[in-house]
PDB file of C-alpha atoms in Angstrom:
ATOM      1  CA  UNK A 859      -7.469 -18.304   4.379  1.00 66.00           C
ATOM      2  CA  UNK A 860      -4.310 -18.357   2.273  1.00 72.00           C
ATOM      3  CA  UNK A 861      -1.939 -15.474   2.553  1.00 94.00           C
ATOM      4  CA  UNK A 862       1.275 -14.003   3.909  1.00 96.00           C
ATOM      5  CA  UNK A 863       1.736 -13.265   7.586  1.00 97.00           C
ATOM      6  CA  UNK A 864       4.364 -10.840   8.818  1.00 97.00           C
ATOM      7  CA  UNK A 865       5.227 -10.311  12.451  1.00 96.00           C
ATOM      8  CA  UNK A 866       5.607  -8.230  14.441  1.00 96.00           C
ATOM      9  CA  UNK A 867       3.691  -5.335  12.879  1.00 95.00           C
ATOM     10  CA  UNK A 868       5.574  -2.775  14.967  1.00 95.00           C
ATOM     11  CA  UNK A 869       9.042  -3.230  16.433  1.00 94.00           C
ATOM     12  CA  UNK A 870      11.359  -0.947  18.348  1.00 93.00           C
ATOM     13  CA  UNK A 871      15.077  -1.608  18.587  1.00 90.00           C
ATOM     14  CA  UNK A 872      17.994   0.005  20.276  1.00 90.00           C
ATOM     15  CA  UNK A 873      21.043   0.844  18.217  1.00 88.00           C
ATOM     16  CA  UNK A 874      23.491  -2.051  18.018  1.00 87.00           C
ATOM     17  CA  UNK A 875      20.857  -4.766  18.358  1.00 91.00           C
ATOM     18  CA  UNK A 876      19.947  -7.333  15.729  1.00 93.00           C
ATOM     19  CA  UNK A 877      16.270  -7.958  15.056  1.00 95.00           C
ATOM     20  CA  UNK A 878      14.488 -10.653  13.068  1.00 97.00           C
ATOM     21  CA  UNK A 879      11.278 -10.084  11.114  1.00 97.00           C
ATOM     22  CA  UNK A 880       9.117 -13.095  10.436  1.00 98.00           C
ATOM     23  CA  UNK A 881       7.405 -13.907   7.131  1.00 98.00           C
ATOM     24  CA  UNK A 882       5.257 -16.991   6.636  1.00 98.00           C
ATOM     25  CA  UNK A 883       3.151 -17.927   3.600  1.00 97.00           C
ATOM     26  CA  UNK A 884       0.638 -20.723   3.050  1.00 96.00           C
ATOM     27  CA  UNK A 885       0.138 -20.087  -0.666  1.00 94.00           C
ATOM     28  CA  UNK A 886       2.589 -22.824  -1.687  1.00 93.00           C
ATOM     29  CA  UNK A 887       4.614 -20.238  -3.613  1.00 92.00           C
ATOM     30  CA  UNK A 888       8.168 -21.006  -4.605  1.00 90.00           C
ATOM     31  CA  UNK A 889       9.512 -17.441  -4.650  1.00 92.00           C
ATOM     32  CA  UNK A 890       9.687 -15.037  -1.711  1.00 94.00           C
ATOM     33  CA  UNK A 891      10.988 -11.495  -1.440  1.00 95.00           C
ATOM     34  CA  UNK A 892      11.855  -8.798   1.077  1.00 97.00           C
ATOM     35  CA  UNK A 893      11.424  -5.152   0.196  1.00 97.00           C
ATOM     36  CA  UNK A 894      12.219  -2.017   2.162  1.00 97.00           C
ATOM     37  CA  UNK A 895       9.946   1.022   1.839  1.00 96.00           C
ATOM     38  CA  UNK A 896      10.968   4.567   2.743  1.00 94.00           C
ATOM     39  CA  UNK A 897       8.800   7.655   2.137  1.00 88.00           C
ATOM     40  CA  UNK A 898       9.166   8.888  -1.439  1.00 86.00           C
ATOM     41  CA  UNK A 899      11.540   6.097  -2.445  1.00 89.00           C
ATOM     42  CA  UNK A 900       9.163   3.347  -3.417  1.00 91.00           C
ATOM     43  CA  UNK A 901      10.069  -0.276  -2.718  1.00 94.00           C
ATOM     44  CA  UNK A 902      13.651  -1.481  -2.879  1.00 94.00           C
ATOM     45  CA  UNK A 903      14.586  -5.159  -3.036  1.00 94.00           C
ATOM     46  CA  UNK A 904      16.669  -6.502  -0.150  1.00 97.00           C
ATOM     47  CA  UNK A 905      16.796 -10.264  -0.751  1.00 96.00           C
ATOM     48  CA  UNK A 906      14.844 -12.832  -2.688  1.00 94.00           C
ATOM     49  CA  UNK A 907      14.622 -16.610  -2.808  1.00 93.00           C
ATOM     50  CA  UNK A 908      13.342 -18.755  -5.645  1.00 90.00           C
ATOM     51  CA  UNK A 909      13.814 -22.125  -3.962  1.00 90.00           C
ATOM     52  CA  UNK A 910      14.422 -23.597  -0.523  1.00 94.00           C
ATOM     53  CA  UNK A 911      18.009 -23.308   0.742  1.00 95.00           C
ATOM     54  CA  UNK A 912      18.892 -20.707  -1.875  1.00 94.00           C
ATOM     55  CA  UNK A 913      18.617 -16.913  -1.921  1.00 95.00           C
ATOM     56  CA  UNK A 914      20.124 -13.941  -3.731  1.00 93.00           C
ATOM     57  CA  UNK A 915      21.010 -10.389  -2.783  1.00 95.00           C
ATOM     58  CA  UNK A 916      18.854  -7.603  -4.083  1.00 93.00           C
ATOM     59  CA  UNK A 917      19.778  -3.971  -4.546  1.00 92.00           C
ATOM     60  CA  UNK A 918      20.256  -3.057  -0.873  1.00 95.00           C
ATOM     61  CA  UNK A 919      21.377  -6.257   0.903  1.00 96.00           C
ATOM     62  CA  UNK A 920      24.137  -4.709   3.035  1.00 96.00           C
ATOM     63  CA  UNK A 921      23.351  -5.005   6.736  1.00 96.00           C
ATOM     64  CA  UNK A 922      20.663  -7.654   6.226  1.00 97.00           C
ATOM     65  CA  UNK A 923      20.610 -11.457   6.247  1.00 97.00           C
ATOM     66  CA  UNK A 924      17.995 -14.090   5.401  1.00 98.00           C
ATOM     67  CA  UNK A 925      17.432 -17.833   5.470  1.00 97.00           C
ATOM     68  CA  UNK A 926      15.111 -20.155   3.559  1.00 97.00           C
ATOM     69  CA  UNK A 927      15.049 -23.471   5.391  1.00 97.00           C
ATOM     70  CA  UNK A 928      11.387 -24.125   4.628  1.00 97.00           C
ATOM     71  CA  UNK A 929       9.288 -23.265   1.606  1.00 96.00           C
ATOM     72  CA  UNK A 930       6.769 -21.333   3.660  1.00 97.00           C
ATOM     73  CA  UNK A 931       9.187 -19.255   5.729  1.00 98.00           C
ATOM     74  CA  UNK A 932      11.621 -16.463   4.818  1.00 98.00           C
ATOM     75  CA  UNK A 933      12.792 -14.519   7.908  1.00 98.00           C
ATOM     76  CA  UNK A 934      14.807 -11.310   7.579  1.00 98.00           C
ATOM     77  CA  UNK A 935      17.426 -10.256  10.130  1.00 97.00           C
ATOM     78  CA  UNK A 936      18.316  -6.590  10.350  1.00 96.00           C
ATOM     79  CA  UNK A 937      21.819  -6.522  11.785  1.00 93.00           C
ATOM     80  CA  UNK A 938      23.654  -3.822  13.664  1.00 88.00           C
ATOM     81  CA  UNK A 939      25.653  -3.225  10.463  1.00 87.00           C
ATOM     82  CA  UNK A 940      22.599  -1.664   8.819  1.00 88.00           C
ATOM     83  CA  UNK A 941      23.258   2.051   9.227  1.00 88.00           C
ATOM     84  CA  UNK A 942      19.716   3.328   8.824  1.00 90.00           C
ATOM     85  CA  UNK A 943      17.306   0.505   9.640  1.00 93.00           C
ATOM     86  CA  UNK A 944      14.212   2.546  10.483  1.00 95.00           C
ATOM     87  CA  UNK A 945      11.759   1.699   7.685  1.00 96.00           C
ATOM     88  CA  UNK A 946       8.671  -0.258   6.659  1.00 96.00           C
ATOM     89  CA  UNK A 947       9.538  -3.809   5.588  1.00 97.00           C
ATOM     90  CA  UNK A 948       7.361  -5.785   3.201  1.00 97.00           C
ATOM     91  CA  UNK A 949       7.489  -9.500   2.483  1.00 97.00           C
ATOM     92  CA  UNK A 950       6.018 -10.904  -0.716  1.00 95.00           C
ATOM     93  CA  UNK A 951       5.692 -14.172  -2.582  1.00 94.00           C
ATOM     94  CA  UNK A 952       4.904 -15.279  -6.105  1.00 91.00           C
ATOM     95  CA  UNK A 953       4.049 -18.513  -7.826  1.00 85.00           C
ATOM     96  CA  UNK A 954       6.340 -17.790 -10.762  1.00 68.00           C
ATOM     97  CA  UNK A 955      10.019 -17.460  -9.993  1.00 57.00           C
ATOM     98  CA  UNK A 956      11.136 -15.885 -13.272  1.00 62.00           C
ATOM     99  CA  UNK A 957      13.269 -14.365 -14.638  1.00 62.00           C
ATOM    100  CA  UNK A 958      11.796 -12.200 -15.832  1.00 61.00           C
ATOM    101  CA  UNK A 959       8.960 -12.094 -13.372  1.00 63.00           C
ATOM    102  CA  UNK A 960       5.702 -12.456 -15.232  1.00 70.00           C
ATOM    103  CA  UNK A 961       3.500 -13.061 -12.243  1.00 77.00           C
ATOM    104  CA  UNK A 962       2.069 -10.846  -9.592  1.00 86.00           C
ATOM    105  CA  UNK A 963       3.496 -10.576  -6.101  1.00 91.00           C
ATOM    106  CA  UNK A 964       1.327 -11.149  -3.055  1.00 93.00           C
ATOM    107  CA  UNK A 965       2.255  -8.966  -0.099  1.00 95.00           C
ATOM    108  CA  UNK A 966       2.040  -9.237   3.654  1.00 96.00           C
ATOM    109  CA  UNK A 967       0.812  -6.366   5.830  1.00 96.00           C
ATOM    110  CA  UNK A 968       4.328  -5.172   6.589  1.00 96.00           C
ATOM    111  CA  UNK A 969       6.495  -4.634   9.662  1.00 96.00           C
ATOM    112  CA  UNK A 970       7.467  -1.162  10.814  1.00 96.00           C
ATOM    113  CA  UNK A 971      10.872  -1.063  12.481  1.00 95.00           C
ATOM    114  CA  UNK A 972      11.944   1.947  14.500  1.00 94.00           C
ATOM    115  CA  UNK A 973      15.438   2.303  15.906  1.00 91.00           C
ATOM    116  CA  UNK A 974      15.573   4.362  19.086  1.00 86.00           C
TER     117      UNK A 974
ATOM    118  CA  UNK B 705      17.678  -3.466 -17.429  1.00 79.00           C
ATOM    119  CA  UNK B 706      14.176  -2.631 -16.372  1.00 86.00           C
ATOM    120  CA  UNK B 707      13.018   0.558 -14.670  1.00 91.00           C
ATOM    121  CA  UNK B 708       9.844   2.489 -13.938  1.00 95.00           C
ATOM    122  CA  UNK B 709       9.204   6.216 -13.670  1.00 96.00           C
ATOM    123  CA  UNK B 710       6.042   7.573 -12.110  1.00 97.00           C
ATOM    124  CA  UNK B 711       5.380  11.196 -12.964  1.00 94.00           C
ATOM    125  CA  UNK B 712       4.086  13.175 -10.024  1.00 93.00           C
ATOM    126  CA  UNK B 713       4.643  12.104  -6.425  1.00 95.00           C
ATOM    127  CA  UNK B 714       1.314  13.687  -5.420  1.00 97.00           C
ATOM    128  CA  UNK B 715      -1.905  14.017  -7.399  1.00 97.00           C
ATOM    129  CA  UNK B 716      -5.046  15.691  -6.102  1.00 98.00           C
ATOM    130  CA  UNK B 717      -8.486  15.396  -7.710  1.00 97.00           C
ATOM    131  CA  UNK B 718     -12.020  16.255  -6.736  1.00 97.00           C
ATOM    132  CA  UNK B 719     -14.531  13.537  -6.001  1.00 97.00           C
ATOM    133  CA  UNK B 720     -16.181  12.505  -9.270  1.00 97.00           C
ATOM    134  CA  UNK B 721     -13.297  13.772 -11.431  1.00 98.00           C
ATOM    135  CA  UNK B 722     -11.063  11.732 -13.712  1.00 98.00           C
ATOM    136  CA  UNK B 723      -8.075  10.043 -12.120  1.00 98.00           C
ATOM    137  CA  UNK B 724      -4.912   9.817 -14.252  1.00 98.00           C
ATOM    138  CA  UNK B 725      -1.694   8.431 -12.774  1.00 98.00           C
ATOM    139  CA  UNK B 726       1.276   8.292 -15.118  1.00 98.00           C
ATOM    140  CA  UNK B 727       3.807   5.500 -15.492  1.00 97.00           C
ATOM    141  CA  UNK B 728       6.604   5.098 -18.019  1.00 97.00           C
ATOM    142  CA  UNK B 729       8.780   2.024 -18.181  1.00 95.00           C
ATOM    143  CA  UNK B 730      12.056   0.886 -19.642  1.00 92.00           C
ATOM    144  CA  UNK B 731      12.590  -2.755 -20.462  1.00 85.00           C
ATOM    145  CA  UNK B 732      15.030  -4.719 -22.616  1.00 80.00           C
ATOM    146  CA  UNK B 733      12.475  -7.513 -23.009  1.00 78.00           C
ATOM    147  CA  UNK B 734       8.717  -7.476 -23.615  1.00 80.00           C
ATOM    148  CA  UNK B 735       7.444  -6.014 -20.353  1.00 86.00           C
ATOM    149  CA  UNK B 736       5.050  -7.398 -17.823  1.00 89.00           C
ATOM    150  CA  UNK B 737       3.487  -4.403 -16.066  1.00 93.00           C
ATOM    151  CA  UNK B 738       1.536  -4.037 -12.849  1.00 95.00           C
ATOM    152  CA  UNK B 739      -0.290  -1.423 -10.813  1.00 97.00           C
ATOM    153  CA  UNK B 740      -0.608  -1.833  -7.034  1.00 97.00           C
ATOM    154  CA  UNK B 741      -2.422   0.224  -4.387  1.00 97.00           C
ATOM    155  CA  UNK B 742      -1.312   0.743  -0.797  1.00 96.00           C
ATOM    156  CA  UNK B 743      -3.376   2.116   2.085  1.00 94.00           C
ATOM    157  CA  UNK B 744      -1.535   3.567   5.130  1.00 89.00           C
ATOM    158  CA  UNK B 745       0.455   1.021   7.124  1.00 85.00           C
ATOM    159  CA  UNK B 746      -0.707  -1.861   4.954  1.00 91.00           C
ATOM    160  CA  UNK B 747       0.763  -4.087   2.294  1.00 93.00           C
ATOM    161  CA  UNK B 748       0.274  -3.691  -1.440  1.00 95.00           C
ATOM    162  CA  UNK B 749      -2.767  -4.959  -3.299  1.00 96.00           C
ATOM    163  CA  UNK B 750      -2.793  -5.724  -7.010  1.00 95.00           C
ATOM    164  CA  UNK B 751      -5.075  -3.466  -9.078  1.00 96.00           C
ATOM    165  CA  UNK B 752      -4.308  -4.876 -12.518  1.00 95.00           C
ATOM    166  CA  UNK B 753      -1.585  -6.389 -14.676  1.00 92.00           C
ATOM    167  CA  UNK B 754      -0.535  -6.420 -18.329  1.00 92.00           C
ATOM    168  CA  UNK B 755       0.880  -9.674 -19.666  1.00 83.00           C
ATOM    169  CA  UNK B 756       0.971  -9.101 -23.443  1.00 77.00           C
ATOM    170  CA  UNK B 757      -2.680  -9.884 -24.145  1.00 75.00           C
ATOM    171  CA  UNK B 758      -5.114  -6.962 -24.610  1.00 84.00           C
ATOM    172  CA  UNK B 759      -3.486  -3.533 -24.436  1.00 89.00           C
ATOM    173  CA  UNK B 760      -6.389  -2.112 -22.398  1.00 94.00           C
ATOM    174  CA  UNK B 761      -6.433  -3.817 -19.043  1.00 95.00           C
ATOM    175  CA  UNK B 762      -9.328  -3.585 -16.611  1.00 95.00           C
ATOM    176  CA  UNK B 763      -8.735  -3.991 -12.902  1.00 95.00           C
ATOM    177  CA  UNK B 764     -10.546  -3.833  -9.632  1.00 94.00           C
ATOM    178  CA  UNK B 765     -12.450  -0.834  -8.225  1.00 94.00           C
ATOM    179  CA  UNK B 766     -13.116   0.622 -11.695  1.00 96.00           C
ATOM    180  CA  UNK B 767      -9.476   1.224 -12.602  1.00 97.00           C
ATOM    181  CA  UNK B 768      -7.988   0.490 -15.999  1.00 97.00           C
ATOM    182  CA  UNK B 769      -4.662   0.999 -17.745  1.00 97.00           C
ATOM    183  CA  UNK B 770      -3.566   1.124 -21.350  1.00 95.00           C
ATOM    184  CA  UNK B 771      -0.272  -0.305 -22.575  1.00 95.00           C
ATOM    185  CA  UNK B 772       1.290   1.895 -25.269  1.00 94.00           C
ATOM    186  CA  UNK B 773       4.487   0.410 -26.605  1.00 92.00           C
ATOM    187  CA  UNK B 774       5.332   3.415 -28.806  1.00 93.00           C
ATOM    188  CA  UNK B 775       5.203   5.687 -25.764  1.00 94.00           C
ATOM    189  CA  UNK B 776       6.578   3.098 -23.287  1.00 95.00           C
ATOM    190  CA  UNK B 777       3.683   4.048 -21.023  1.00 96.00           C
ATOM    191  CA  UNK B 778       1.178   2.264 -18.816  1.00 97.00           C
ATOM    192  CA  UNK B 779      -0.963   5.038 -17.326  1.00 98.00           C
ATOM    193  CA  UNK B 780      -3.679   4.235 -14.783  1.00 98.00           C
ATOM    194  CA  UNK B 781      -7.108   5.833 -15.097  1.00 98.00           C
ATOM    195  CA  UNK B 782     -10.489   5.860 -13.414  1.00 98.00           C
ATOM    196  CA  UNK B 783     -13.387   7.876 -14.852  1.00 97.00           C
ATOM    197  CA  UNK B 784     -14.783   9.078 -11.521  1.00 97.00           C
ATOM    198  CA  UNK B 785     -12.798   9.363  -8.302  1.00 97.00           C
ATOM    199  CA  UNK B 786     -14.244   8.240  -4.999  1.00 97.00           C
ATOM    200  CA  UNK B 787     -13.072   9.249  -1.543  1.00 96.00           C
ATOM    201  CA  UNK B 788     -12.048   5.642  -0.902  1.00 95.00           C
ATOM    202  CA  UNK B 789      -9.522   5.859  -3.786  1.00 97.00           C
ATOM    203  CA  UNK B 790      -7.220   8.028  -1.660  1.00 97.00           C
ATOM    204  CA  UNK B 791      -4.077   5.927  -1.283  1.00 97.00           C
ATOM    205  CA  UNK B 792      -0.601   5.488  -2.731  1.00 97.00           C
ATOM    206  CA  UNK B 793      -0.267   3.823  -6.121  1.00 98.00           C
ATOM    207  CA  UNK B 794       2.753   1.970  -7.442  1.00 97.00           C
ATOM    208  CA  UNK B 795       3.599   0.973 -10.985  1.00 97.00           C
ATOM    209  CA  UNK B 796       5.929  -2.016 -11.431  1.00 95.00           C
ATOM    210  CA  UNK B 797       7.669  -3.967 -14.189  1.00 92.00           C
ATOM    211  CA  UNK B 798       8.823  -7.572 -14.120  1.00 87.00           C
ATOM    212  CA  UNK B 799      12.537  -7.662 -13.362  1.00 83.00           C
ATOM    213  CA  UNK B 800      15.306  -9.806 -14.794  1.00 76.00           C
ATOM    214  CA  UNK B 801      16.111 -11.114 -11.292  1.00 71.00           C
ATOM    215  CA  UNK B 802      12.654 -12.656 -10.999  1.00 73.00           C
ATOM    216  CA  UNK B 803      11.378  -9.787  -8.873  1.00 84.00           C
ATOM    217  CA  UNK B 804       9.228  -6.746  -9.588  1.00 89.00           C
ATOM    218  CA  UNK B 805      10.824  -3.320  -9.977  1.00 91.00           C
ATOM    219  CA  UNK B 806       8.687  -0.556  -8.527  1.00 94.00           C
ATOM    220  CA  UNK B 807       8.343   3.136  -9.231  1.00 95.00           C
ATOM    221  CA  UNK B 808       8.549   5.608  -6.356  1.00 95.00           C
ATOM    222  CA  UNK B 809       4.811   5.835  -6.025  1.00 96.00           C
ATOM    223  CA  UNK B 810       2.107   8.469  -6.461  1.00 97.00           C
ATOM    224  CA  UNK B 811      -0.054   9.584  -3.548  1.00 97.00           C
ATOM    225  CA  UNK B 812      -3.604  10.269  -4.640  1.00 97.00           C
ATOM    226  CA  UNK B 813      -5.723  12.707  -2.631  1.00 97.00           C
ATOM    227  CA  UNK B 814      -9.462  13.034  -3.284  1.00 97.00           C
ATOM    228  CA  UNK B 815     -11.176  16.254  -2.272  1.00 96.00           C
ATOM    229  CA  UNK B 816     -14.888  16.253  -1.383  1.00 94.00           C
TER     230      UNK B 816
END
């Protein structure tokens, strides 16, 4: 079945460690996104990519990095520079790259990162 | 710039009662509007979307929303709540960066 796969679903990290969250899609979508979700704050955009080998910062990119070497993959690295990394991370993709975005986003099941 | 405001972080209704979740938007261009639902520890699922066709949009699970330009609103309704509707609901508007801009969400509780 087509969809978006995020892994791992749960991840624990010690302070000072980098961690990479995986996001793979087989929908043949051009655009991919990373959002961060905190209770009561909705979804905030971290990074997005509209084409392979290109990506742009979202509203809260500090302390995060991404790559887009393949159309189907958009991994997110949470670096030690991120001051409060404990959150639920959601990856999404869309067929229409915008702007403005006129198409729906398809979401993965999310990855919950906890910093110990 | 685009933005979304969802009125009420928590809404509680009785089973069988009307569900009304409020969303107001701000957009410098004709808006594309969406409602998503999220169950605990899961991703978001699209309920419905408005893309400048009919102002009354029907979605999945009996939900619908009406686009009112004069009120800059896109409220979500369902005539009769079911226990399985308990979840968090997000309103979103198409963003100028090619993304979607989300409201802060409304948690819906359904009492038996």
